[in-house]
Amino acid sequence: MCHVRHKASTVQAPAGRHKPVSGLADMPLWYETIAPIPPPDPMPAPLHCHLDFISPYGYFASLRLEAIAARHGRSVAWHPMLLGVAVMKVMGLKPLMDTPLKGDYVERDVRRYARERGVPMKRQPRDAVMNPLACARALAWTNRHEPERASAVVHAVYGAYWGQGLDLSTPDALAPVLGEALARAAAGEEAAALLRAEVDASLAQGVFGSPTVVVDGEPFWGVDKLEQLERWLARGGW
């Protein structure tokens, strides 16, 4: 089985269910952790993170967002979106790395961010981009059937794709990372329909980039907005 770079324990699944993805124990220093604040009753709404697995900035945000949420008694709900739909079809723009000048800057920026924080990066922004559908469908299916495992799916896929440089375009490639049963489910019609619903919902909320975190209806786009997002949580908005 292929795992993300960090050492991880295994999340046990109920008997008869698909093989579990990697757990999140023993995370290294580049993965932000902090003892959560006991949430008030009732539990406040989660932070809704919309992401595309081909986005390096989504990868970076996924390593920090749960710690931010925990500091404010929140959880994180992970939602797949597709940049190919939001950016290319709806906005009518070129892929980011094909945009003159901006693509060169993004490549430099991603490398710089990874070096600063010591984030594992075996893949670079200009490397061949995988088809993200299988991974996105796997997350959409998990959100419907086993939402408690969505976080583990996000970290396993991001770690395998960006951290280890694996191509996860097909169910066969995805199976060693998420388990054969979940990979098969991701190839089914139900998962495809669930992903379409997730993408439509993200567009309806005005989501166009990865990552976009929606906090009580307020959107924050980009990993560089996480500090502002945390100030928003601390103050209750402004």
mmCIF file with all atom_site columns, N, CA and C in Angstrom, residues 11-61:
data_model
loop_
_atom_site.group_PDB
_atom_site.id
_atom_site.type_symbol
_atom_site.label_atom_id
_atom_site.label_alt_id
_atom_site.label_comp_id
_atom_site.label_asym_id
_atom_site.label_entity_id
_atom_site.label_seq_id
_atom_site.pdbx_PDB_ins_code
_atom_site.Cartn_x
_atom_site.Cartn_y
_atom_site.Cartn_z
_atom_site.occupancy
_atom_site.B_iso_or_equiv
_atom_site.pdbx_formal_charge
_atom_site.auth_seq_id
_atom_site.auth_comp_id
_atom_site.auth_asym_id
_atom_site.auth_atom_id
_atom_site.pdbx_PDB_model_num
ATOM 1   N N  . VAL A 1 11 ? -6.465  3.860  10.393 1.00 0.00 ? 11 VAL A N  1
ATOM 2   C CA . VAL A 1 11 ? -7.805  4.002  10.926 1.00 0.00 ? 11 VAL A CA 1
ATOM 3   C C  . VAL A 1 11 ? -8.553  2.709  10.686 1.00 0.00 ? 11 VAL A C  1
ATOM 4   N N  . GLN A 1 12 ? -9.096  2.101  11.718 1.00 0.00 ? 12 GLN A N  1
ATOM 5   C CA . GLN A 1 12 ? -9.787  0.834  11.581 1.00 0.00 ? 12 GLN A CA 1
ATOM 6   C C  . GLN A 1 12 ? -11.201 1.065  11.069 1.00 0.00 ? 12 GLN A C  1
ATOM 7   N N  . ALA A 1 13 ? -11.581 0.315  10.038 1.00 0.00 ? 13 ALA A N  1
ATOM 8   C CA . ALA A 1 13 ? -12.925 0.403  9.490  1.00 0.00 ? 13 ALA A CA 1
ATOM 9   C C  . ALA A 1 13 ? -13.766 -0.737 10.026 1.00 0.00 ? 13 ALA A C  1
ATOM 10  N N  . PRO A 1 14 ? -15.090 -0.586 10.057 1.00 0.00 ? 14 PRO A N  1
ATOM 11  C CA . PRO A 1 14 ? -15.948 -1.671 10.497 1.00 0.00 ? 14 PRO A CA 1
ATOM 12  C C  . PRO A 1 14 ? -15.769 -2.885 9.616  1.00 0.00 ? 14 PRO A C  1
ATOM 13  N N  . ALA A 1 15 ? -15.994 -4.068 10.174 1.00 0.00 ? 15 ALA A N  1
ATOM 14  C CA . ALA A 1 15 ? -15.843 -5.304 9.416  1.00 0.00 ? 15 ALA A CA 1
ATOM 15  C C  . ALA A 1 15 ? -16.728 -5.267 8.190  1.00 0.00 ? 15 ALA A C  1
ATOM 16  N N  . GLY A 1 16 ? -16.164 -5.730 7.070  1.00 0.00 ? 16 GLY A N  1
ATOM 17  C CA . GLY A 1 16 ? -16.914 -5.790 5.839  1.00 0.00 ? 16 GLY A CA 1
ATOM 18  C C  . GLY A 1 16 ? -16.860 -4.531 5.018  1.00 0.00 ? 16 GLY A C  1
ATOM 19  N N  . ARG A 1 17 ? -16.280 -3.461 5.575  1.00 0.00 ? 17 ARG A N  1
ATOM 20  C CA . ARG A 1 17 ? -16.172 -2.223 4.817  1.00 0.00 ? 17 ARG A CA 1
ATOM 21  C C  . ARG A 1 17 ? -14.831 -2.175 4.130  1.00 0.00 ? 17 ARG A C  1
ATOM 22  N N  . HIS A 1 18 ? -14.616 -1.134 3.310  1.00 0.00 ? 18 HIS A N  1
ATOM 23  C CA . HIS A 1 18 ? -13.398 -1.096 2.539  1.00 0.00 ? 18 HIS A CA 1
ATOM 24  C C  . HIS A 1 18 ? -12.186 -0.811 3.421  1.00 0.00 ? 18 HIS A C  1
ATOM 25  N N  . LYS A 1 19 ? -11.010 -1.145 2.892  1.00 0.00 ? 19 LYS A N  1
ATOM 26  C CA . LYS A 1 19 ? -9.768  -0.961 3.632  1.00 0.00 ? 19 LYS A CA 1
ATOM 27  C C  . LYS A 1 19 ? -9.583  0.518  3.951  1.00 0.00 ? 19 LYS A C  1
ATOM 28  N N  . PRO A 1 20 ? -9.175  0.844  5.165  1.00 0.00 ? 20 PRO A N  1
ATOM 29  C CA . PRO A 1 20 ? -9.078  2.247  5.570  1.00 0.00 ? 20 PRO A CA 1
ATOM 30  C C  . PRO A 1 20 ? -7.891  2.955  4.952  1.00 0.00 ? 20 PRO A C  1
ATOM 31  N N  . VAL A 1 21 ? -8.034  4.271  4.862  1.00 0.00 ? 21 VAL A N  1
ATOM 32  C CA . VAL A 1 21 ? -6.917  5.098  4.443  1.00 0.00 ? 21 VAL A CA 1
ATOM 33  C C  . VAL A 1 21 ? -6.025  5.336  5.643  1.00 0.00 ? 21 VAL A C  1
ATOM 34  N N  . SER A 1 22 ? -4.897  6.010  5.413  1.00 0.00 ? 22 SER A N  1
ATOM 35  C CA . SER A 1 22 ? -3.967  6.299  6.498  1.00 0.00 ? 22 SER A CA 1
ATOM 36  C C  . SER A 1 22 ? -4.605  7.213  7.524  1.00 0.00 ? 22 SER A C  1
ATOM 37  N N  . GLY A 1 23 ? -4.246  7.020  8.785  1.00 0.00 ? 23 GLY A N  1
ATOM 38  C CA . GLY A 1 23 ? -4.708  7.903  9.839  1.00 0.00 ? 23 GLY A CA 1
ATOM 39  C C  . GLY A 1 23 ? -3.814  9.115  9.956  1.00 0.00 ? 23 GLY A C  1
ATOM 40  N N  . LEU A 1 24 ? -4.015  9.871  11.020 1.00 0.00 ? 24 LEU A N  1
ATOM 41  C CA . LEU A 1 24 ? -3.333  11.152 11.130 1.00 0.00 ? 24 LEU A CA 1
ATOM 42  C C  . LEU A 1 24 ? -2.472  11.244 12.378 1.00 0.00 ? 24 LEU A C  1
ATOM 43  N N  . ALA A 1 25 ? -2.133  10.110 12.988 1.00 0.00 ? 25 ALA A N  1
ATOM 44  C CA . ALA A 1 25 ? -1.299  10.146 14.187 1.00 0.00 ? 25 ALA A CA 1
ATOM 45  C C  . ALA A 1 25 ? 0.154   10.391 13.832 1.00 0.00 ? 25 ALA A C  1
ATOM 46  N N  . ASP A 1 26 ? 0.915   10.854 14.809 1.00 0.00 ? 26 ASP A N  1
ATOM 47  C CA . ASP A 1 26 ? 2.360   11.034 14.668 1.00 0.00 ? 26 ASP A CA 1
ATOM 48  C C  . ASP A 1 26 ? 2.715   11.943 13.502 1.00 0.00 ? 26 ASP A C  1
ATOM 49  N N  . MET A 1 27 ? 1.967   13.032 13.309 1.00 0.00 ? 27 MET A N  1
ATOM 50  C CA . MET A 1 27 ? 2.243   13.932 12.200 1.00 0.00 ? 27 MET A CA 1
ATOM 51  C C  . MET A 1 27 ? 3.522   14.711 12.483 1.00 0.00 ? 27 MET A C  1
ATOM 52  N N  . PRO A 1 28 ? 4.349   14.952 11.460 1.00 0.00 ? 28 PRO A N  1
ATOM 53  C CA . PRO A 1 28 ? 5.588   15.696 11.655 1.00 0.00 ? 28 PRO A CA 1
ATOM 54  C C  . PRO A 1 28 ? 5.334   17.185 11.849 1.00 0.00 ? 28 PRO A C  1
ATOM 55  N N  . LEU A 1 29 ? 6.414   17.938 12.001 1.00 0.00 ? 29 LEU A N  1
ATOM 56  C CA . LEU A 1 29 ? 6.287   19.329 12.399 1.00 0.00 ? 29 LEU A CA 1
ATOM 57  C C  . LEU A 1 29 ? 5.582   20.186 11.371 1.00 0.00 ? 29 LEU A C  1
ATOM 58  N N  . TRP A 1 30 ? 5.694   19.819 10.076 1.00 0.00 ? 30 TRP A N  1
ATOM 59  C CA . TRP A 1 30 ? 5.074   20.677 9.080  1.00 0.00 ? 30 TRP A CA 1
ATOM 60  C C  . TRP A 1 30 ? 3.559   20.587 9.098  1.00 0.00 ? 30 TRP A C  1
ATOM 61  N N  . TYR A 1 31 ? 3.005   19.624 9.848  1.00 0.00 ? 31 TYR A N  1
ATOM 62  C CA . TYR A 1 31 ? 1.555   19.492 9.974  1.00 0.00 ? 31 TYR A CA 1
ATOM 63  C C  . TYR A 1 31 ? 1.146   20.179 11.269 1.00 0.00 ? 31 TYR A C  1
ATOM 64  N N  . GLU A 1 32 ? 0.374   21.252 11.171 1.00 0.00 ? 32 GLU A N  1
ATOM 65  C CA . GLU A 1 32 ? 0.031   22.046 12.346 1.00 0.00 ? 32 GLU A CA 1
ATOM 66  C C  . GLU A 1 32 ? -0.905  21.274 13.270 1.00 0.00 ? 32 GLU A C  1
ATOM 67  N N  . THR A 1 33 ? -0.536  21.184 14.526 1.00 0.00 ? 33 THR A N  1
ATOM 68  C CA . THR A 1 33 ? -1.405  20.553 15.511 1.00 0.00 ? 33 THR A CA 1
ATOM 69  C C  . THR A 1 33 ? -1.474  21.426 16.750 1.00 0.00 ? 33 THR A C  1
ATOM 70  N N  . ILE A 1 34 ? -2.590  21.351 17.426 1.00 0.00 ? 34 ILE A N  1
ATOM 71  C CA . ILE A 1 34 ? -2.746  22.075 18.683 1.00 0.00 ? 34 ILE A CA 1
ATOM 72  C C  . ILE A 1 34 ? -3.901  21.434 19.438 1.00 0.00 ? 34 ILE A C  1
ATOM 73  N N  . ALA A 1 35 ? -3.820  21.420 20.747 1.00 0.00 ? 35 ALA A N  1
ATOM 74  C CA . ALA A 1 35 ? -4.904  20.852 21.537 1.00 0.00 ? 35 ALA A CA 1
ATOM 75  C C  . ALA A 1 35 ? -6.176  21.656 21.291 1.00 0.00 ? 35 ALA A C  1
ATOM 76  N N  . PRO A 1 36 ? -7.256  20.993 20.877 1.00 0.00 ? 36 PRO A N  1
ATOM 77  C CA . PRO A 1 36 ? -8.484  21.730 20.563 1.00 0.00 ? 36 PRO A CA 1
ATOM 78  C C  . PRO A 1 36 ? -9.132  22.326 21.798 1.00 0.00 ? 36 PRO A C  1
ATOM 79  N N  . ILE A 1 37 ? -9.807  23.442 21.591 1.00 0.00 ? 37 ILE A N  1
ATOM 80  C CA . ILE A 1 37 ? -10.605 24.051 22.644 1.00 0.00 ? 37 ILE A CA 1
ATOM 81  C C  . ILE A 1 37 ? -11.922 23.288 22.724 1.00 0.00 ? 37 ILE A C  1
ATOM 82  N N  . PRO A 1 38 ? -12.335 22.846 23.909 1.00 0.00 ? 38 PRO A N  1
ATOM 83  C CA . PRO A 1 38 ? -13.627 22.156 23.997 1.00 0.00 ? 38 PRO A CA 1
ATOM 84  C C  . PRO A 1 38 ? -14.733 23.035 23.429 1.00 0.00 ? 38 PRO A C  1
ATOM 85  N N  . PRO A 1 39 ? -15.466 22.549 22.431 1.00 0.00 ? 39 PRO A N  1
ATOM 86  C CA . PRO A 1 39 ? -16.473 23.393 21.788 1.00 0.00 ? 39 PRO A CA 1
ATOM 87  C C  . PRO A 1 39 ? -17.669 23.629 22.696 1.00 0.00 ? 39 PRO A C  1
ATOM 88  N N  . PRO A 1 40 ? -18.311 24.771 22.535 1.00 0.00 ? 40 PRO A N  1
ATOM 89  C CA . PRO A 1 40 ? -19.536 25.014 23.294 1.00 0.00 ? 40 PRO A CA 1
ATOM 90  C C  . PRO A 1 40 ? -20.649 24.115 22.778 1.00 0.00 ? 40 PRO A C  1
ATOM 91  N N  . ASP A 1 41 ? -21.727 24.087 23.485 1.00 0.00 ? 41 ASP A N  1
ATOM 92  C CA . ASP A 1 41 ? -22.893 23.307 23.082 1.00 0.00 ? 41 ASP A CA 1
ATOM 93  C C  . ASP A 1 41 ? -23.993 24.286 22.702 1.00 0.00 ? 41 ASP A C  1
ATOM 94  N N  . PRO A 1 42 ? -24.535 24.248 21.499 1.00 0.00 ? 42 PRO A N  1
ATOM 95  C CA . PRO A 1 42 ? -24.262 23.270 20.451 1.00 0.00 ? 42 PRO A CA 1
ATOM 96  C C  . PRO A 1 42 ? -22.982 23.580 19.679 1.00 0.00 ? 42 PRO A C  1
ATOM 97  N N  . MET A 1 43 ? -22.502 22.586 18.951 1.00 0.00 ? 43 MET A N  1
ATOM 98  C CA . MET A 1 43 ? -21.278 22.729 18.169 1.00 0.00 ? 43 MET A CA 1
ATOM 99  C C  . MET A 1 43 ? -21.482 23.770 17.074 1.00 0.00 ? 43 MET A C  1
ATOM 100 N N  . PRO A 1 44 ? -20.593 24.758 16.961 1.00 0.00 ? 44 PRO A N  1
ATOM 101 C CA . PRO A 1 44 ? -20.734 25.747 15.892 1.00 0.00 ? 44 PRO A CA 1
ATOM 102 C C  . PRO A 1 44 ? -20.523 25.110 14.527 1.00 0.00 ? 44 PRO A C  1
ATOM 103 N N  . ALA A 1 45 ? -20.932 25.812 13.504 1.00 0.00 ? 45 ALA A N  1
ATOM 104 C CA . ALA A 1 45 ? -20.841 25.285 12.143 1.00 0.00 ? 45 ALA A CA 1
ATOM 105 C C  . ALA A 1 45 ? -19.385 25.025 11.773 1.00 0.00 ? 45 ALA A C  1
ATOM 106 N N  . PRO A 1 46 ? -19.136 23.993 10.980 1.00 0.00 ? 46 PRO A N  1
ATOM 107 C CA . PRO A 1 46 ? -17.760 23.718 10.559 1.00 0.00 ? 46 PRO A CA 1
ATOM 108 C C  . PRO A 1 46 ? -17.253 24.755 9.570  1.00 0.00 ? 46 PRO A C  1
ATOM 109 N N  . LEU A 1 47 ? -15.947 24.763 9.381  1.00 0.00 ? 47 LEU A N  1
ATOM 110 C CA . LEU A 1 47 ? -15.345 25.518 8.290  1.00 0.00 ? 47 LEU A CA 1
ATOM 111 C C  . LEU A 1 47 ? -15.472 24.656 7.042  1.00 0.00 ? 47 LEU A C  1
ATOM 112 N N  . HIS A 1 48 ? -16.057 25.191 6.004  1.00 0.00 ? 48 HIS A N  1
ATOM 113 C CA . HIS A 1 48 ? -16.271 24.429 4.773  1.00 0.00 ? 48 HIS A CA 1
ATOM 114 C C  . HIS A 1 48 ? -15.132 24.730 3.798  1.00 0.00 ? 48 HIS A C  1
ATOM 115 N N  . CYS A 1 49 ? -14.272 23.744 3.584  1.00 0.00 ? 49 CYS A N  1
ATOM 116 C CA . CYS A 1 49 ? -13.110 23.924 2.715  1.00 0.00 ? 49 CYS A CA 1
ATOM 117 C C  . CYS A 1 49 ? -13.367 23.270 1.364  1.00 0.00 ? 49 CYS A C  1
ATOM 118 N N  . HIS A 1 50 ? -13.367 24.083 0.319  1.00 0.00 ? 50 HIS A N  1
ATOM 119 C CA . HIS A 1 50 ? -13.551 23.609 -1.051 1.00 0.00 ? 50 HIS A CA 1
ATOM 120 C C  . HIS A 1 50 ? -12.171 23.514 -1.695 1.00 0.00 ? 50 HIS A C  1
ATOM 121 N N  . LEU A 1 51 ? -11.860 22.346 -2.256 1.00 0.00 ? 51 LEU A N  1
ATOM 122 C CA . LEU A 1 51 ? -10.511 22.130 -2.774 1.00 0.00 ? 51 LEU A CA 1
ATOM 123 C C  . LEU A 1 51 ? -10.510 21.247 -4.012 1.00 0.00 ? 51 LEU A C  1
ATOM 124 N N  . ASP A 1 52 ? -9.465  21.435 -4.806 1.00 0.00 ? 52 ASP A N  1
ATOM 125 C CA . ASP A 1 52 ? -9.177  20.560 -5.946 1.00 0.00 ? 52 ASP A CA 1
ATOM 126 C C  . ASP A 1 52 ? -7.834  19.907 -5.653 1.00 0.00 ? 52 ASP A C  1
ATOM 127 N N  . PHE A 1 53 ? -7.755  18.593 -5.831 1.00 0.00 ? 53 PHE A N  1
ATOM 128 C CA . PHE A 1 53 ? -6.529  17.885 -5.472 1.00 0.00 ? 53 PHE A CA 1
ATOM 129 C C  . PHE A 1 53 ? -5.346  18.241 -6.366 1.00 0.00 ? 53 PHE A C  1
ATOM 130 N N  . ILE A 1 54 ? -5.580  18.872 -7.520 1.00 0.00 ? 54 ILE A N  1
ATOM 131 C CA . ILE A 1 54 ? -4.449  19.285 -8.357 1.00 0.00 ? 54 ILE A CA 1
ATOM 132 C C  . ILE A 1 54 ? -3.880  20.631 -7.912 1.00 0.00 ? 54 ILE A C  1
ATOM 133 N N  . SER A 1 55 ? -4.465  21.226 -6.890 1.00 0.00 ? 55 SER A N  1
ATOM 134 C CA . SER A 1 55 ? -4.025  22.538 -6.403 1.00 0.00 ? 55 SER A CA 1
ATOM 135 C C  . SER A 1 55 ? -2.976  22.397 -5.308 1.00 0.00 ? 55 SER A C  1
ATOM 136 N N  . PRO A 1 56 ? -1.755  22.892 -5.523 1.00 0.00 ? 56 PRO A N  1
ATOM 137 C CA . PRO A 1 56 ? -0.760  22.839 -4.449 1.00 0.00 ? 56 PRO A CA 1
ATOM 138 C C  . PRO A 1 56 ? -1.158  23.708 -3.262 1.00 0.00 ? 56 PRO A C  1
ATOM 139 N N  . TYR A 1 57 ? -1.875  24.789 -3.524 1.00 0.00 ? 57 TYR A N  1
ATOM 140 C CA . TYR A 1 57 ? -2.306  25.648 -2.424 1.00 0.00 ? 57 TYR A CA 1
ATOM 141 C C  . TYR A 1 57 ? -3.378  24.959 -1.580 1.00 0.00 ? 57 TYR A C  1
ATOM 142 N N  . GLY A 1 58 ? -4.202  24.142 -2.216 1.00 0.00 ? 58 GLY A N  1
ATOM 143 C CA . GLY A 1 58 ? -5.141  23.327 -1.457 1.00 0.00 ? 58 GLY A CA 1
ATOM 144 C C  . GLY A 1 58 ? -4.414  22.348 -0.553 1.00 0.00 ? 58 GLY A C  1
ATOM 145 N N  . TYR A 1 59 ? -3.344  21.768 -1.067 1.00 0.00 ? 59 TYR A N  1
ATOM 146 C CA . TYR A 1 59 ? -2.498  20.870 -0.270 1.00 0.00 ? 59 TYR A CA 1
ATOM 147 C C  . TYR A 1 59 ? -1.942  21.593 0.943  1.00 0.00 ? 59 TYR A C  1
ATOM 148 N N  . PHE A 1 60 ? -1.385  22.770 0.725  1.00 0.00 ? 60 PHE A N  1
ATOM 149 C CA . PHE A 1 60 ? -0.813  23.529 1.839  1.00 0.00 ? 60 PHE A CA 1
ATOM 150 C C  . PHE A 1 60 ? -1.878  23.856 2.893  1.00 0.00 ? 60 PHE A C  1
ATOM 151 N N  . ALA A 1 61 ? -3.040  24.286 2.436  1.00 0.00 ? 61 ALA A N  1
ATOM 152 C CA . ALA A 1 61 ? -4.102  24.648 3.381  1.00 0.00 ? 61 ALA A CA 1
ATOM 153 C C  . ALA A 1 61 ? -4.585  23.441 4.173  1.00 0.00 ? 61 ALA A C  1
#
